[in-house]
C-alpha cells in the first residue's frame, strides 16, 4: 500500500528485488541435527529458495502492475544489504523500500538487520515497511 502511494507522488517504475541470502546455503542442516548434507540436498534447497523467491516477487509484480507501475523483477543471490546497495547504484533508483521483519532485539543487536544496514549506507531515501 505504501508503494502505491508513491505512484500518487509521481513514481512510475518499481524494481522488485529479492535477494537469496547465500550465507544461509552452506549452513543448511538436514532433518537430523548434525546430519551431513549432500550436494543434491543443497541443490534442492537452492531450487526451493529460488522458486519461493519467484512466487513472492511475481505476486508483488502483479499487484504493482495493477496499480499502474512499470515493474521489473530481479532475483539475486548474495548478501541482501550489499546487493540492495549495489543495485541502488546500478539502477540509479530514487528511493528504496524495504521490509522490516522484527526478528527481536537480541538478534538485531548481534547481527544487525538488512533494513538498518541499508538505512545507514544508502545514498538514497529509505522507506521501511514494518511487516
mmCIF file of C-alpha atoms in Angstrom:
data_model
loop_
_atom_site.group_PDB
_atom_site.id
_atom_site.type_symbol
_atom_site.label_atom_id
_atom_site.label_comp_id
_atom_site.label_asym_id
_atom_site.label_seq_id
_atom_site.Cartn_x
_atom_site.Cartn_y
_atom_site.Cartn_z
ATOM 1 C CA UNK A 1 0.000 0.000 0.000
ATOM 2 C CA UNK A 2 2.845 2.400 0.794
ATOM 3 C CA UNK A 3 4.465 1.784 -2.578
ATOM 4 C CA UNK A 4 1.135 2.501 -4.269
ATOM 5 C CA UNK A 5 1.152 5.898 -2.551
ATOM 6 C CA UNK A 6 4.469 6.561 -4.270
ATOM 7 C CA UNK A 7 2.558 6.273 -7.560
ATOM 8 C CA UNK A 8 0.411 9.191 -6.484
ATOM 9 C CA UNK A 9 3.631 11.093 -5.750
ATOM 10 C CA UNK A 10 4.832 10.521 -9.320
ATOM 11 C CA UNK A 11 6.770 7.244 -9.220
ATOM 12 C CA UNK A 12 6.425 5.311 -12.461
ATOM 13 C CA UNK A 13 8.733 2.317 -12.242
ATOM 14 C CA UNK A 14 9.400 -0.214 -9.493
ATOM 15 C CA UNK A 15 12.162 -2.790 -9.332
ATOM 16 C CA UNK A 16 11.031 -5.741 -7.245
ATOM 17 C CA UNK A 17 14.193 -7.219 -5.773
ATOM 18 C CA UNK A 18 14.531 -10.441 -3.824
ATOM 19 C CA UNK A 19 17.986 -11.385 -2.581
ATOM 20 C CA UNK A 20 18.509 -15.010 -1.604
ATOM 21 C CA UNK A 21 20.946 -14.864 1.295
ATOM 22 C CA UNK A 22 23.711 -17.184 0.125
ATOM 23 C CA UNK A 23 25.209 -17.231 3.615
ATOM 24 C CA UNK A 24 22.323 -19.496 4.624
ATOM 25 C CA UNK A 25 23.025 -22.089 1.946
ATOM 26 C CA UNK A 26 26.328 -23.588 3.205
ATOM 27 C CA UNK A 27 24.975 -23.690 6.754
ATOM 28 C CA UNK A 28 21.959 -25.801 5.829
ATOM 29 C CA UNK A 29 21.472 -28.696 8.242
ATOM 30 C CA UNK A 30 19.434 -31.760 7.320
ATOM 31 C CA UNK A 31 16.366 -33.034 9.190
ATOM 32 C CA UNK A 32 18.554 -34.690 11.836
ATOM 33 C CA UNK A 33 20.708 -32.119 13.583
ATOM 34 C CA UNK A 34 24.288 -32.516 12.541
ATOM 35 C CA UNK A 35 23.403 -34.752 9.607
ATOM 36 C CA UNK A 36 25.712 -34.364 6.633
ATOM 37 C CA UNK A 37 24.192 -32.583 3.673
ATOM 38 C CA UNK A 38 24.812 -33.900 0.188
ATOM 39 C CA UNK A 39 25.349 -31.723 -2.839
ATOM 40 C CA UNK A 40 21.967 -32.850 -4.134
ATOM 41 C CA UNK A 41 20.281 -31.673 -0.925
ATOM 42 C CA UNK A 42 21.960 -28.282 -1.232
ATOM 43 C CA UNK A 43 20.903 -28.003 -4.889
ATOM 44 C CA UNK A 44 17.341 -28.946 -3.946
ATOM 45 C CA UNK A 45 17.342 -26.308 -1.207
ATOM 46 C CA UNK A 46 18.643 -23.659 -3.610
ATOM 47 C CA UNK A 47 15.957 -24.594 -6.133
ATOM 48 C CA UNK A 48 13.269 -24.321 -3.446
ATOM 49 C CA UNK A 49 14.585 -20.919 -2.353
ATOM 50 C CA UNK A 50 14.574 -19.713 -5.973
ATOM 51 C CA UNK A 51 11.029 -20.995 -6.518
ATOM 52 C CA UNK A 52 9.826 -19.270 -3.332
ATOM 53 C CA UNK A 53 11.515 -16.023 -4.391
ATOM 54 C CA UNK A 54 9.917 -16.295 -7.833
ATOM 55 C CA UNK A 55 6.427 -16.775 -6.342
ATOM 56 C CA UNK A 56 6.824 -13.873 -3.916
ATOM 57 C CA UNK A 57 8.183 -11.449 -6.488
ATOM 58 C CA UNK A 58 5.626 -12.382 -9.162
ATOM 59 C CA UNK A 59 2.739 -11.807 -6.747
ATOM 60 C CA UNK A 60 4.164 -8.394 -5.851
ATOM 61 C CA UNK A 61 4.788 -7.641 -9.526
ATOM 62 C CA UNK A 62 1.162 -8.378 -10.451
ATOM 63 C CA UNK A 63 -0.166 -6.189 -7.648
ATOM 64 C CA UNK A 64 2.078 -3.277 -8.635
ATOM 65 C CA UNK A 65 1.188 -3.589 -12.335
ATOM 66 C CA UNK A 66 -2.494 -3.402 -11.383
ATOM 67 C CA UNK A 67 -1.666 -0.120 -9.630
ATOM 68 C CA UNK A 68 -0.194 1.286 -12.844
ATOM 69 C CA UNK A 69 3.539 0.829 -12.296
ATOM 70 C CA UNK A 70 6.071 -0.368 -14.820
ATOM 71 C CA UNK A 71 7.701 -3.270 -12.977
ATOM 72 C CA UNK A 72 10.951 -5.163 -13.340
ATOM 73 C CA UNK A 73 11.824 -8.192 -11.234
ATOM 74 C CA UNK A 74 15.328 -9.098 -10.124
ATOM 75 C CA UNK A 75 16.224 -12.181 -8.120
ATOM 76 C CA UNK A 76 19.797 -12.198 -6.881
ATOM 77 C CA UNK A 77 21.945 -14.434 -4.685
ATOM 78 C CA UNK A 78 24.246 -12.719 -2.248
ATOM 79 C CA UNK A 79 24.270 -10.750 0.960
ATOM 80 C CA UNK A 80 20.976 -8.849 0.996
ATOM 81 C CA UNK A 81 22.069 -5.416 2.211
ATOM 82 C CA UNK A 82 25.117 -5.409 -0.092
ATOM 83 C CA UNK A 83 23.086 -6.403 -3.131
ATOM 84 C CA UNK A 84 20.410 -3.809 -2.370
ATOM 85 C CA UNK A 85 23.099 -1.116 -2.221
ATOM 86 C CA UNK A 86 24.800 -2.428 -5.383
ATOM 87 C CA UNK A 87 21.532 -2.369 -7.298
ATOM 88 C CA UNK A 88 20.787 1.100 -5.900
ATOM 89 C CA UNK A 89 23.898 2.242 -7.793
ATOM 90 C CA UNK A 90 23.369 0.121 -10.933
ATOM 91 C CA UNK A 91 19.748 1.122 -11.407
ATOM 92 C CA UNK A 92 20.040 4.738 -10.208
ATOM 93 C CA UNK A 93 16.950 4.373 -8.023
ATOM 94 C CA UNK A 94 15.331 7.369 -6.362
ATOM 95 C CA UNK A 95 14.031 5.607 -3.224
ATOM 96 C CA UNK A 96 14.472 2.194 -1.598
ATOM 97 C CA UNK A 97 11.556 0.423 0.062
ATOM 98 C CA UNK A 98 12.497 -2.430 2.404
ATOM 99 C CA UNK A 99 10.527 -4.594 4.767
ATOM 100 C CA UNK A 100 11.306 -4.993 8.438
ATOM 101 C CA UNK A 101 10.625 -8.437 9.861
ATOM 102 C CA UNK A 102 11.164 -7.590 13.536
ATOM 103 C CA UNK A 103 13.356 -10.540 14.485
ATOM 104 C CA UNK A 104 13.873 -9.433 18.052
ATOM 105 C CA UNK A 105 16.111 -7.088 19.980
ATOM 106 C CA UNK A 106 18.896 -9.550 20.812
ATOM 107 C CA UNK A 107 19.187 -10.850 17.268
ATOM 108 C CA UNK A 108 19.135 -7.301 15.896
ATOM 109 C CA UNK A 109 21.924 -6.257 18.272
ATOM 110 C CA UNK A 110 24.080 -9.238 17.384
ATOM 111 C CA UNK A 111 23.554 -9.370 13.643
ATOM 112 C CA UNK A 112 22.015 -6.067 12.658
ATOM 113 C CA UNK A 113 19.130 -6.008 10.222
ATOM 114 C CA UNK A 114 19.123 -5.640 6.475
ATOM 115 C CA UNK A 115 16.934 -2.552 6.706
ATOM 116 C CA UNK A 116 19.153 -0.956 9.351
ATOM 117 C CA UNK A 117 22.287 -1.508 7.237
ATOM 118 C CA UNK A 118 20.582 -0.165 4.126
ATOM 119 C CA UNK A 119 19.429 2.935 6.030
ATOM 120 C CA UNK A 120 22.953 3.629 7.294
ATOM 121 C CA UNK A 121 24.758 3.038 3.995
ATOM 122 C CA UNK A 122 22.302 4.110 1.298
ATOM 123 C CA UNK A 123 22.777 7.364 -0.570
ATOM 124 C CA UNK A 124 19.039 7.490 -1.281
ATOM 125 C CA UNK A 125 15.959 7.824 0.940
ATOM 126 C CA UNK A 126 14.848 4.526 2.504
ATOM 127 C CA UNK A 127 11.251 3.704 3.391
ATOM 128 C CA UNK A 128 10.988 0.841 5.896
ATOM 129 C CA UNK A 129 7.695 -1.038 5.949
ATOM 130 C CA UNK A 130 7.018 -2.954 9.132
ATOM 131 C CA UNK A 131 5.776 -6.410 8.256
#
